[in-house]
């Protein structure tokens, strides 16, 4: 398969020399291993050499690569967490989902890749600078056609969208998004939030319970890298050991007081 | 949103009483909490009562629910692993992917949900009984339109498919799939395999290295459940602590010997 | 080395057939693999056969074995946690320490083994039945010479002991033990508590901070078993994933208000 | 309690300013927070001020502190691992144990603290520079009275010691120590080794199995730090995720061939 002008391509020499660039024929890319000139005809899987002779492979970036390589103005959501969230929310091609806040757009990109051109991601952010950065990151990933950004605080103004399948929440006070999420979700739809602290998990759980959500879960996902070498295999010595706790729940159309009677842990 | 005849719906009372059923108006579902009669008009998010008065919520099953609730004739791939694999492979709506073996169809279902109606999952299995069970599970999930099953050992006969974006491998000797995967993958495409034992990871890595694959990674994903109760929050006392190691790599169009010269860990 | 009458010996056939018994020449031990008659002359490392021909090795029980094999009337403290606690407390041969509550005596046994005949473990418990069971377990382990049990609630009555090097706390409200622990500890001595819930950790931390303790730490210790087989090495599929959080701190001889000014996380 | 000249004391301001020093009245200690002059009369738990006014608490160092603060010429064994190893070996006050190699002396110190003045640690090292550094570290910890160092390769020359309760092995090829460990151990005594790579675990297991050891275990111990703050509790974002796998087994006095018949995993 050939790269088209505008495609994001991943130039890969090693984990320490890898670059995510937008392809244009003749484009020059400066790296610490010399300059790379992208040819007019660029085949995925091919190798190009930099001016110093270093070999770079032309790879299709994975969704994880694009999400991790956004320009960061905030902490980002990691693929290990996003993968679980996406399958738990049950979304796929054609889904309509909400995200709040946009952050640096890393989750936006992963959601946009999954819902596809037939789907829709409504992404809310109340800080203009962050929203602009997120939009730039999504645009660079070529996914802007399926994402609508809104500068707004949904805790105050609501989401203004209806019948979405899932609401993804990554704000410091996720519980403030429970009432607007209840309004925006279709019956049986999914609440998914991510928070670093236990107190946030507990307060979110309390609020969900008292607002007609059921099937509460809280999990933590850990990713451990394994070093594979001929002389010995072992886990890497250091790892990112905490990003956040994921909370999920489902909206139901019944009065909260009834819900709290019925549902237990 | 209303359920349509043939939809999979998730009848949820609690984690200990939850049922994945195919909706038909008037259908009777027997449970240990009594019989449920599904009404003619079924709204997602509604609650139905069983003959003993137990309340069941009508939820849209998540992708994880469907994948975990397949009829199992083999061990299955868990959402915690599949989520990471999907984002690492970079697949989304419209992707064309290979899976081997079909197993019980749990990964098939997750892939099919992600590639959507425009995409394609080619699922290979060499044991007929397993293939039939996987097909039944995928059919029940309503995803058969985008999945093609083939009874075949690709280590011997090849995949017979070209230009796929990713090959997902879950067989006891994953390294035997490296040559056919190389043939089937588009340049820069993704190898993703999952194996329980370290020896399998090492042999797969060796074979990938000598067959023109680069950017090798091996990871392990752990999912830890957190119990949230008013009187105390803590991780659950027991967990599934190992399912398998995930191996990923990328195909490149250059002679293996050159690749092995250039790429190191 | 030979076993002496009264020694605890570990009769080991496999992880599923292993028995901790008090040695007496001629003693009969009934097992699901038949009866074992202990010979008059019993060498550690020897093998004895049961009436059904099963081989049992005569091992010296490890401290972990004895601690895990106590008769349990409560949850017990695991060696993975106790090992960390002992080294963090800095205790060794000859140390004088407090424990509250006695529970089933598993930590008591590990502490008693470490402080040795020259040391002293003061073990407090307010429920008589538990204390009696703990004492029986310690007696059976042959360690009663260095342990003093007291039936008492130290939150109300204090410990009545001075200049101990460390206080080990395993009660539901550990913060209630902070004032008596401050009284009992020597300057610079160690507070070590273990609690399952995050809320307990936080309340203990708050109380320690306001009572002249410094150098607060909280950790969690995970033990993962690895299965080693000729055909494949991997972690076991299930594990105990949570026992409790360990909290440690050090007593200092200065007014709390000064302490809280100086010390930060 | 008062510090005596020659005591190791731990001067603690915060986790970022903490010093392990040998106490002498009037001694001057230079730190990045100014100079501290140790008074003639030094009470544990007291606070001293540096020339810049920073407060340092005078704490008794824990065993963990001393082990972690050795001058390192090698990687060291961590308290999370040593604690488990000590309780699994079953050693305590008065025990006679072997260690190979001495490394930087961190495990030597932990073992010496546990076996006490009545016990004995035989520490073997074949690289003179390392042995000298380990000896210095043990001497500084005030524990040299119970440790005997030997410059020797026990794989070639044997340990020359008999009837020890446990052999602790931390060398790159632990399996080479199995025959001399079998000679040195008392019946039923403990083999404990620590290795970073899976291949080392497997080879050690094979060798132990064919040399009359039983009750093989392999575990990995993980220590996770919890950050406790008024505004939020969570695990620290990064951790040391791998130090090594611990292998334990027990020596039995029967021919290997019989052992291998009887014992399974």
XYZ file of C-alpha atoms in Angstrom, chain D residues 49-244:
196
model
C 18.906 21.897 63.330
C 21.347 22.402 60.512
C 23.257 25.678 60.041
C 20.466 26.832 57.705
C 17.768 26.038 60.267
C 16.475 22.868 58.662
C 15.136 20.346 61.169
C 16.525 16.802 61.108
C 15.038 14.046 63.226
C 17.352 11.509 64.793
C 15.896 8.114 63.920
C 17.103 4.582 64.401
C 17.690 3.383 60.851
C 15.514 0.483 59.871
C 17.111 -2.657 58.483
C 15.707 -1.578 55.120
C 17.386 1.830 55.381
C 20.792 0.341 56.078
C 20.437 -2.254 53.322
C 19.338 0.333 50.761
C 22.017 2.856 51.743
C 25.038 0.597 51.289
C 27.727 1.847 48.949
C 26.752 -0.025 45.799
C 29.198 -1.726 43.483
C 26.513 -4.171 42.286
C 22.746 -4.266 42.090
C 21.374 -4.945 45.536
C 18.668 -7.134 46.991
C 15.611 -5.154 48.040
C 13.848 -5.488 51.395
C 10.574 -6.504 49.640
C 12.432 -9.602 48.395
C 14.653 -10.188 51.429
C 11.678 -10.145 53.814
C 9.963 -12.933 51.914
C 13.213 -14.895 51.594
C 13.942 -14.718 55.314
C 10.504 -15.965 56.374
C 10.492 -18.659 53.696
C 13.931 -19.873 54.780
C 12.616 -20.048 58.324
C 15.692 -18.444 59.794
C 15.760 -16.356 62.952
C 17.861 -15.556 65.941
C 20.738 -18.051 66.189
C 20.553 -19.412 62.641
C 23.610 -20.396 60.635
C 23.315 -19.436 56.959
C 25.340 -19.135 53.771
C 25.165 -16.300 51.261
C 26.763 -16.241 47.814
C 27.764 -13.750 46.399
C 28.322 -10.983 48.888
C 27.474 -8.348 46.278
C 27.348 -4.976 47.984
C 26.400 -6.536 51.301
C 22.767 -5.443 51.397
C 21.393 -8.946 51.923
C 24.332 -9.713 54.224
C 23.186 -6.881 56.474
C 19.574 -8.036 56.520
C 20.583 -11.628 57.279
C 23.027 -10.527 59.966
C 20.361 -8.442 61.658
C 18.030 -11.451 61.720
C 20.419 -14.211 62.862
C 21.664 -11.972 65.662
C 24.899 -12.255 67.656
C 24.290 -15.960 68.300
C 23.916 -16.697 64.604
C 26.364 -16.769 61.725
C 26.352 -15.563 58.116
C 28.990 -17.133 55.840
C 29.290 -14.791 52.891
C 31.137 -15.912 49.738
C 32.364 -13.680 46.961
C 34.893 -14.374 44.227
C 35.683 -10.769 43.237
C 37.946 -9.195 45.813
C 36.857 -5.598 45.229
C 33.229 -6.474 45.820
C 34.053 -8.462 48.916
C 35.986 -5.540 50.387
C 33.127 -3.138 49.719
C 30.581 -5.544 51.202
C 32.748 -5.978 54.293
C 33.010 -2.195 54.711
C 29.234 -1.855 54.440
C 28.647 -4.598 57.018
C 31.254 -3.124 59.334
C 29.675 0.301 59.135
C 26.355 -1.306 60.075
C 28.032 -2.702 63.207
C 27.304 -6.312 62.256
C 30.758 -7.696 61.453
C 30.854 -9.833 64.614
C 28.408 -12.339 63.087
C 29.564 -12.383 59.470
C 32.459 -14.366 57.975
C 33.520 -13.349 54.504
C 35.419 -15.693 52.213
C 37.015 -14.889 48.859
C 36.197 -18.033 46.940
C 34.203 -19.568 44.096
C 32.090 -22.207 45.827
C 31.063 -23.709 42.486
C 34.655 -24.921 42.249
C 35.825 -25.235 45.830
C 32.608 -25.855 47.764
C 31.504 -23.845 50.784
C 33.593 -25.679 53.384
C 30.763 -25.208 55.912
C 28.260 -27.791 57.116
C 24.780 -28.076 58.551
C 23.614 -24.615 57.616
C 19.857 -23.957 57.679
C 19.721 -21.980 54.479
C 21.774 -21.020 51.446
C 20.978 -17.677 49.777
C 22.199 -17.453 46.195
C 22.510 -14.321 44.076
C 24.945 -15.075 41.265
C 24.406 -15.041 37.481
C 24.472 -18.849 37.226
C 22.747 -19.963 40.416
C 22.501 -23.573 39.256
C 26.281 -23.938 39.622
C 25.754 -23.531 43.380
C 23.311 -26.418 43.691
C 25.901 -29.180 44.328
C 27.868 -27.259 46.989
C 24.585 -26.093 48.566
C 23.443 -29.706 48.827
C 26.686 -30.508 50.668
C 26.423 -27.569 53.045
C 22.744 -27.753 53.978
C 21.318 -29.704 56.856
C 18.520 -32.155 55.959
C 15.334 -30.242 55.130
C 17.248 -26.965 54.848
C 16.374 -24.171 52.424
C 17.712 -23.132 49.036
C 16.771 -19.531 48.232
C 17.968 -17.833 45.046
C 17.090 -14.620 43.266
C 17.497 -14.079 39.520
C 16.241 -11.426 37.110
C 15.631 -13.659 34.080
C 13.140 -16.444 33.483
C 15.795 -18.631 31.870
C 17.813 -18.560 35.096
C 14.764 -19.662 37.068
C 14.150 -22.558 34.733
C 17.737 -23.791 34.715
C 17.933 -23.502 38.505
C 14.693 -25.464 38.844
C 15.992 -28.207 36.555
C 19.217 -28.530 38.512
C 17.476 -28.510 41.896
C 15.083 -31.217 40.713
C 17.912 -33.487 39.625
C 19.876 -33.001 42.861
C 17.484 -34.085 45.571
C 15.661 -30.868 46.306
C 11.892 -30.807 46.737
C 9.113 -28.316 47.336
C 10.123 -25.957 44.584
C 8.510 -22.498 44.530
C 9.070 -19.477 42.335
C 7.567 -16.106 43.157
C 7.887 -12.472 42.300
C 7.312 -9.751 44.898
C 6.051 -6.322 43.871
C 6.081 -3.260 46.095
C 3.715 -0.481 45.233
C 3.885 2.847 46.990
C 0.656 4.641 47.879
C 0.626 8.430 47.996
C -1.559 9.673 50.835
C -2.564 13.329 50.612
C -5.530 15.165 52.074
C -6.849 15.931 48.594
C -6.414 12.455 47.198
C -4.974 8.982 47.710
C -3.514 7.023 44.812
C -0.614 4.721 43.904
C 2.559 6.527 42.841
C 2.767 6.937 39.067
C 6.006 5.051 38.615
C 7.480 2.061 40.362
C 10.305 -0.421 40.261
C 8.415 -3.209 38.593
C 11.003 -5.946 38.520
C 14.008 -6.868 40.603
C 14.025 -10.638 40.257
